[in-house]
Coordinates of C-alpha atoms and ligand atoms in Angstrom, one line a residue:
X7 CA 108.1 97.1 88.2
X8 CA 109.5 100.5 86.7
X9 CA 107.4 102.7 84.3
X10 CA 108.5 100.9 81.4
X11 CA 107.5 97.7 82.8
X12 CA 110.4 95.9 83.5
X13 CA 111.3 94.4 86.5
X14 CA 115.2 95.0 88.0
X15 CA 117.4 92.5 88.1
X16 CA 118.9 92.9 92.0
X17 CA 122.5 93.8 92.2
X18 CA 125.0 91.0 92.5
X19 CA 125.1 88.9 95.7
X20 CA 121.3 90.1 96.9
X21 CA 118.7 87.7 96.9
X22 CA 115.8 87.7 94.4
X23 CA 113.9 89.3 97.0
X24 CA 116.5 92.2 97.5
X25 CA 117.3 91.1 100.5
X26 CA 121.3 90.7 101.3
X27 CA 122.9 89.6 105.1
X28 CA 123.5 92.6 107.4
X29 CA 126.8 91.4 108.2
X30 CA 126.3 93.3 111.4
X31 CA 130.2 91.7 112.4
X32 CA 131.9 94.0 109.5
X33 CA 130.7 97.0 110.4
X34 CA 133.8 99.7 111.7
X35 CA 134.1 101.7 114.6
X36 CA 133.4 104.9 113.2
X37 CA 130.2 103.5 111.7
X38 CA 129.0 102.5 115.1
X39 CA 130.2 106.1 116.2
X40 CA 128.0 107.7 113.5
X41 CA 125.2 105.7 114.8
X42 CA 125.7 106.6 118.4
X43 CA 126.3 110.4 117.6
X44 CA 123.1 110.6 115.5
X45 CA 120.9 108.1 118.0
X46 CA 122.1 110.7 120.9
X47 CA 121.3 113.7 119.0
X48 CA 117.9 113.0 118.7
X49 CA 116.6 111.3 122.0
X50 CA 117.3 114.4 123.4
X51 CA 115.5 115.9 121.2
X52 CA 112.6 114.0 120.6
X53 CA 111.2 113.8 124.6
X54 CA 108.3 115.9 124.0
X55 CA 108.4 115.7 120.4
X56 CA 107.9 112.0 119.2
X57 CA 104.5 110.8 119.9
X58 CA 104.3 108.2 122.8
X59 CA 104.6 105.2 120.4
X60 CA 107.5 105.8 118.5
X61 CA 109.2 106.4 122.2
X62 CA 107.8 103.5 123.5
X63 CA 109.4 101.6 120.6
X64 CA 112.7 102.9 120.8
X65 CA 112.7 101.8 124.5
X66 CA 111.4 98.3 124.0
X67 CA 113.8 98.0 121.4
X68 CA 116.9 98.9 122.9
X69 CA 118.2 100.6 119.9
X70 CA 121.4 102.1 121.5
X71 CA 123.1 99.5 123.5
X72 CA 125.2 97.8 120.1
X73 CA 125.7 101.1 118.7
X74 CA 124.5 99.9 114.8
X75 CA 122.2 97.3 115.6
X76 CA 121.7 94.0 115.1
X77 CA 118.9 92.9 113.2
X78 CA 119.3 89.5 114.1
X79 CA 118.6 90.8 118.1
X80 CA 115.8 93.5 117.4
X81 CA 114.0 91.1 115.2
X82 CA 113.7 88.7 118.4
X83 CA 111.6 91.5 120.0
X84 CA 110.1 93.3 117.3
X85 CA 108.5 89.4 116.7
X86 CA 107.4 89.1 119.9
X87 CA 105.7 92.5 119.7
X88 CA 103.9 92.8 116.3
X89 CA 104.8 89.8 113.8
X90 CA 107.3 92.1 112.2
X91 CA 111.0 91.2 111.0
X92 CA 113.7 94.0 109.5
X93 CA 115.3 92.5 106.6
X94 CA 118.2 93.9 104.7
X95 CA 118.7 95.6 101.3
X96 CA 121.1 97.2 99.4
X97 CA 118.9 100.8 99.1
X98 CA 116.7 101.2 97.4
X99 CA 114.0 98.8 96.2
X100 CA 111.5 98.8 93.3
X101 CA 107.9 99.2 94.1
X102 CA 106.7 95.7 93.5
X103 CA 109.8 94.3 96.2
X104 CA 108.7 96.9 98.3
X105 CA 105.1 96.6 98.6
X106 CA 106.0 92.5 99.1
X107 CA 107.9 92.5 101.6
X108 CA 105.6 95.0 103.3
X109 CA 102.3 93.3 102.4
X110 CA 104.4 89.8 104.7
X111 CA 105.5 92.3 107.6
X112 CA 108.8 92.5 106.7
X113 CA 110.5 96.2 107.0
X114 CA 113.3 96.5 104.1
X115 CA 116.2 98.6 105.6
X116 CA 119.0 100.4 104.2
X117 CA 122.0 98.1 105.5
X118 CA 124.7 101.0 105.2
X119 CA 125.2 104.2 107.3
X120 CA 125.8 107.8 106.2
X121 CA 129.3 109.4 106.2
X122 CA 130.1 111.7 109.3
X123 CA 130.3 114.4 106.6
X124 CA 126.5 113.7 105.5
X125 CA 125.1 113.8 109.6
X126 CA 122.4 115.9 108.3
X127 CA 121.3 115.2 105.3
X128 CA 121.4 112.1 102.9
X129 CA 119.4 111.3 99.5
X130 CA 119.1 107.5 99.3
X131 CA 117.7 105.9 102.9
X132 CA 120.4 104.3 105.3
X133 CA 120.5 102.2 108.7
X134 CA 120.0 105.5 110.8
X135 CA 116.4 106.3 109.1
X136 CA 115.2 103.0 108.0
X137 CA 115.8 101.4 111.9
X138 CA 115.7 104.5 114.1
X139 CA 113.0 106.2 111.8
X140 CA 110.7 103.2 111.4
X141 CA 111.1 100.5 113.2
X142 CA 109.8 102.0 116.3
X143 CA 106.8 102.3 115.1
X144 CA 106.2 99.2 114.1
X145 CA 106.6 98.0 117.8
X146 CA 103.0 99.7 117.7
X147 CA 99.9 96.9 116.9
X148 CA 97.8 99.2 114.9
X149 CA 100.6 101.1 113.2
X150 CA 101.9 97.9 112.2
X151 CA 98.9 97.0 110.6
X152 CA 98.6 100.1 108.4
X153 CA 102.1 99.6 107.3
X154 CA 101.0 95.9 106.3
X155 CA 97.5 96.8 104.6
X156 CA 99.8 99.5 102.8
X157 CA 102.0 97.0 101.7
X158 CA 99.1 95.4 100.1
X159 CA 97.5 98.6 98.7
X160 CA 100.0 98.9 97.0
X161 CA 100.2 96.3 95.2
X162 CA 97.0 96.9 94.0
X163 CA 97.6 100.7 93.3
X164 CA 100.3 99.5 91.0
X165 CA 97.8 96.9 88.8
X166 CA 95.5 100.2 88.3
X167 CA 97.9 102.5 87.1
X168 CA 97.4 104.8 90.7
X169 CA 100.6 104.2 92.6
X170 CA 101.7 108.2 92.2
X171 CA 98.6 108.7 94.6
X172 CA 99.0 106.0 96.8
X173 CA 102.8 106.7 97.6
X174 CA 101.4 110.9 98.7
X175 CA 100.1 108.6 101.5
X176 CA 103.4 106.6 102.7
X177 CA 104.8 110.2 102.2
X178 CA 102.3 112.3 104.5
X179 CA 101.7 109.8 106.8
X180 CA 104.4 107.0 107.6
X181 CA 107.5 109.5 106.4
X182 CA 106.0 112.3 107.4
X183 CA 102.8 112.5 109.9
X184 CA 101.9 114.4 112.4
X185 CA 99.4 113.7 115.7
X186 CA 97.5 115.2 117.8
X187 CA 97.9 114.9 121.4
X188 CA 96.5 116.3 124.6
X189 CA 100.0 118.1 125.3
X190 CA 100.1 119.0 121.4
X191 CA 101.3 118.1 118.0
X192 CA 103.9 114.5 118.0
X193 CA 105.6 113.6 115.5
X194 CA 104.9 109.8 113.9
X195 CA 106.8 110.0 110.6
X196 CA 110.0 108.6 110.1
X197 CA 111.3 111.1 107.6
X198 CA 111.6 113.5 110.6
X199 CA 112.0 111.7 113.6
X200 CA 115.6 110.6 112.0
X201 CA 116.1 114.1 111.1
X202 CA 117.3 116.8 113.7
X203 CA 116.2 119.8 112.2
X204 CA 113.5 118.4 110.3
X205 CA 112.0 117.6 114.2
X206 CA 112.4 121.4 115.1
X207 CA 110.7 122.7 112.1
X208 CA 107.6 120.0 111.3
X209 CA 106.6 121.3 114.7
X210 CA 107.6 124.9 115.6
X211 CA 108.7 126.4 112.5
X212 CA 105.8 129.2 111.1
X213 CA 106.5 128.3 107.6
X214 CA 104.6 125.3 106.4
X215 CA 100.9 124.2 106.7
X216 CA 99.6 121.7 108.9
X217 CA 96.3 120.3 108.3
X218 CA 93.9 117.5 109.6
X219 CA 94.4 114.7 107.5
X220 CA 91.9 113.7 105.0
X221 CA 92.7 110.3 102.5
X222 CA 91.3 112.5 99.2
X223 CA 93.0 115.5 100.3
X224 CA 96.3 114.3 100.9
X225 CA 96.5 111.5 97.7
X226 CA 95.9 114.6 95.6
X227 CA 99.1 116.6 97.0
X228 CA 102.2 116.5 95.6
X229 CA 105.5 116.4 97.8
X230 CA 109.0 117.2 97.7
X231 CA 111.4 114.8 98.2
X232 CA 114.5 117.5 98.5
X233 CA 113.6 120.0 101.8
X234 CA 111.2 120.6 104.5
X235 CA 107.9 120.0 103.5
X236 CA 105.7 122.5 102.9
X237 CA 102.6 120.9 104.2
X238 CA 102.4 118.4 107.5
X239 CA 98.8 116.1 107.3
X240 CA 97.6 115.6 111.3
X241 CA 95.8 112.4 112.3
X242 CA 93.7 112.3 115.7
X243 CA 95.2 108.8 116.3
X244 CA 97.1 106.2 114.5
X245 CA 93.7 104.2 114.3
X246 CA 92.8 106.9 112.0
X247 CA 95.1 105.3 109.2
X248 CA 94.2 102.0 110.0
X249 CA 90.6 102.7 109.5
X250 CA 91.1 104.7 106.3
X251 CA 92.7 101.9 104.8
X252 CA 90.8 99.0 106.0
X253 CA 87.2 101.0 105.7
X254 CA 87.9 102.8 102.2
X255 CA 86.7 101.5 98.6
X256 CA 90.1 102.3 96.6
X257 CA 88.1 101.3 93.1
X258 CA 85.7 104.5 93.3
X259 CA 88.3 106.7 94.9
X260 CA 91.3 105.9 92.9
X261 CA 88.4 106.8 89.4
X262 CA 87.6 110.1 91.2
X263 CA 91.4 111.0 91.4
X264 CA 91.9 109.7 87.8
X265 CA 90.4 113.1 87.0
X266 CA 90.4 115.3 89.9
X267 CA 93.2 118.2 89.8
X268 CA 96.1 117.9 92.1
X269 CA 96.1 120.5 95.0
X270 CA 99.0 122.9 94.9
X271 CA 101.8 121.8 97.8
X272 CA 101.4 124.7 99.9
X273 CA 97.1 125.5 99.1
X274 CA 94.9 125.4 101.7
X275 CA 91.5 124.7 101.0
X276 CA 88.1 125.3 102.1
X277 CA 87.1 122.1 103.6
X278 CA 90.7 121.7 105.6
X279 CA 90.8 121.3 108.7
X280 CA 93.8 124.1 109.8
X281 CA 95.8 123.4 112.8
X282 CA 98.6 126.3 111.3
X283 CA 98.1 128.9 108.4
X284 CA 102.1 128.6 107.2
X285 CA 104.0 131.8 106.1
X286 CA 105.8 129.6 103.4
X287 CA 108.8 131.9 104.2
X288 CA 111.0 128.8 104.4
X289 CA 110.0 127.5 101.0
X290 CA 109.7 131.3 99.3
X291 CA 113.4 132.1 100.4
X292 CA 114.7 129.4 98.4
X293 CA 114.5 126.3 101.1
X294 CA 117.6 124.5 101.7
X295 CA 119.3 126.1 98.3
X296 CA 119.4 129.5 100.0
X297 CA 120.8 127.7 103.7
Ligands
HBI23 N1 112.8 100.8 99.0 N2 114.4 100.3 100.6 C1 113.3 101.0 100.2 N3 112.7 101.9 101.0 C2 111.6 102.6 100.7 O1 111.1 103.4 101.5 C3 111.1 102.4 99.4 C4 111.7 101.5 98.6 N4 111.3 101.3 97.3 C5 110.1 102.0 96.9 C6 109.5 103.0 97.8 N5 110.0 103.1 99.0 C7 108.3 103.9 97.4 O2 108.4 104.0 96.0 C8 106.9 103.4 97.8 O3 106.6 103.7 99.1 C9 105.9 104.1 97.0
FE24 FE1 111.6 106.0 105.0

């Protein structure tokens, strides 16, 4: 449901869920070619970077042999592993279609693929991040019961007017999470995992804050949905978010943030837990405007 209330139609020839046929057999060429020269670029980079699941994933998965994959094949595994499924979609999807497909394991991904002009940097989610980005994860047992029990949240959030809060956690966590590690920060979030400088700088640019993550905390910050983010949350362990969502009373929370002042994006406060005291030079010189 939008703000106003009303529920989108879904385009022409989608489903009533959203969901449309891949039509993996129509793709081009030089779609599978964007594919392969984004999937190469960053499993070079991401030894060392991604945390052990999300590598794990992509292996089980065998994301690169089809160049664009085939959601009909990784769903036969992805099954096997967790229960989950990768359905397609247009874009896009209102909250409500979201959260329902979420809430019944079923990932909604992008089904088109960025131009080679856009490599780097694309508004609306495509192939490359929703299937490279996430479905890795979801290879994982106890991330893929977060993502399902945030499916549900969600709907709830919705039916007491506190979605804006619950989505700072899909944000800071599933888009954009960090976690510890004995060899250091990994990266979880699929927001930079699909991204190749977004991989450098979540982990070894001075710029932005990164905190331990705290549910409050983090459903009071705001986030931008344009650049680098300013702030990174850090979990000890993907339980962590399983346990915060299965062991948290939303009711009194979500009353305590119906009045509680939103943090400023790059604040650090006295109860964080600071892993890095960012400069905020990135974000002060004008982020990706001044690039
Ligand atoms: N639709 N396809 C798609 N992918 C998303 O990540 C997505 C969406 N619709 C709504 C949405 N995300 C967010 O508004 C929620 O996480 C809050
Ligand atoms: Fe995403």
């Amino acid at each position: 449901m939008s703000a106003d209330g009303v529920t989108l139609a879904p385009p022409p020839g989608a489903r009533p869920d959203w969901t449309i046929d891949q039509g993996w057999e129509h793709y081009a060429q030089a779609e599978h070619d964007v594919w392969i020269t984004l999937y190469e670029r960053q499993v070079k980079l991401l030894e060392g970077r991604a945390c052990d699941p999300f590598l794990r994933g992509l292996d089980s998965l065998d994301l690169h042999r089809t160049g664009i994959p085939d959601f009909a094949r990784i769903n036969e595994e992805l099954m096997r592993l967790t229960g989950w499924t990768v359905v397609a979609v247009p874009g896009l999807v209102p909250d409500e279609v979201f959260f329902d497909h979420l809430a019944n394991r079923r990932f909604p991904a992008g089904q088109f693929i960025r131009k080679p002009e856009q490599l780097d940097y694309l508004q609306e989610p495509d192939i490359f991040h929703d299937v490279f980005g996430h479905v890795p994860m979801l290879t994982d047992p106890t991330f893929a019961d977060y993502m399902q029990a945030y499916g549900k949240g969600g709907q709830r959030a919705m039916s007491l007017g506190r979605l804006h809060n619950l989505a700072r956690l899909y944000w800071y966590t599933v888009e954009f999470g960090l976690m510890e590690s004995p060899q250091g920060l990994r990266i979880y979030g699929a927001g930079i995992v699909s991204s190749y400088a977004e991989s450098v700088f979540a982990l070894d640019d001075p710029s932005p804050n990164r905190i331990g993550f705290d549910l409050e905390r983090v459903m009071r910050t705001p986030y931008r949905i344009d650049d680098f983010q300013q702030v990174y949350f850090v979990v000890p362990a993907l339980q962590t978010l399983l346990d915060v969502t299965t062991h948290t009373d939303f009711a009194p929370l979500y009353d305590r943030l119906a009045t509680a002042a939103d943090i400023p994006i790059a604040a650090i406060e006295p109860s964080d837990r600071v892993f890095t005291r960012g400069t905020q030079a990135y974000a002060d010189a004008g982020g990706r405007t001044a690039a």
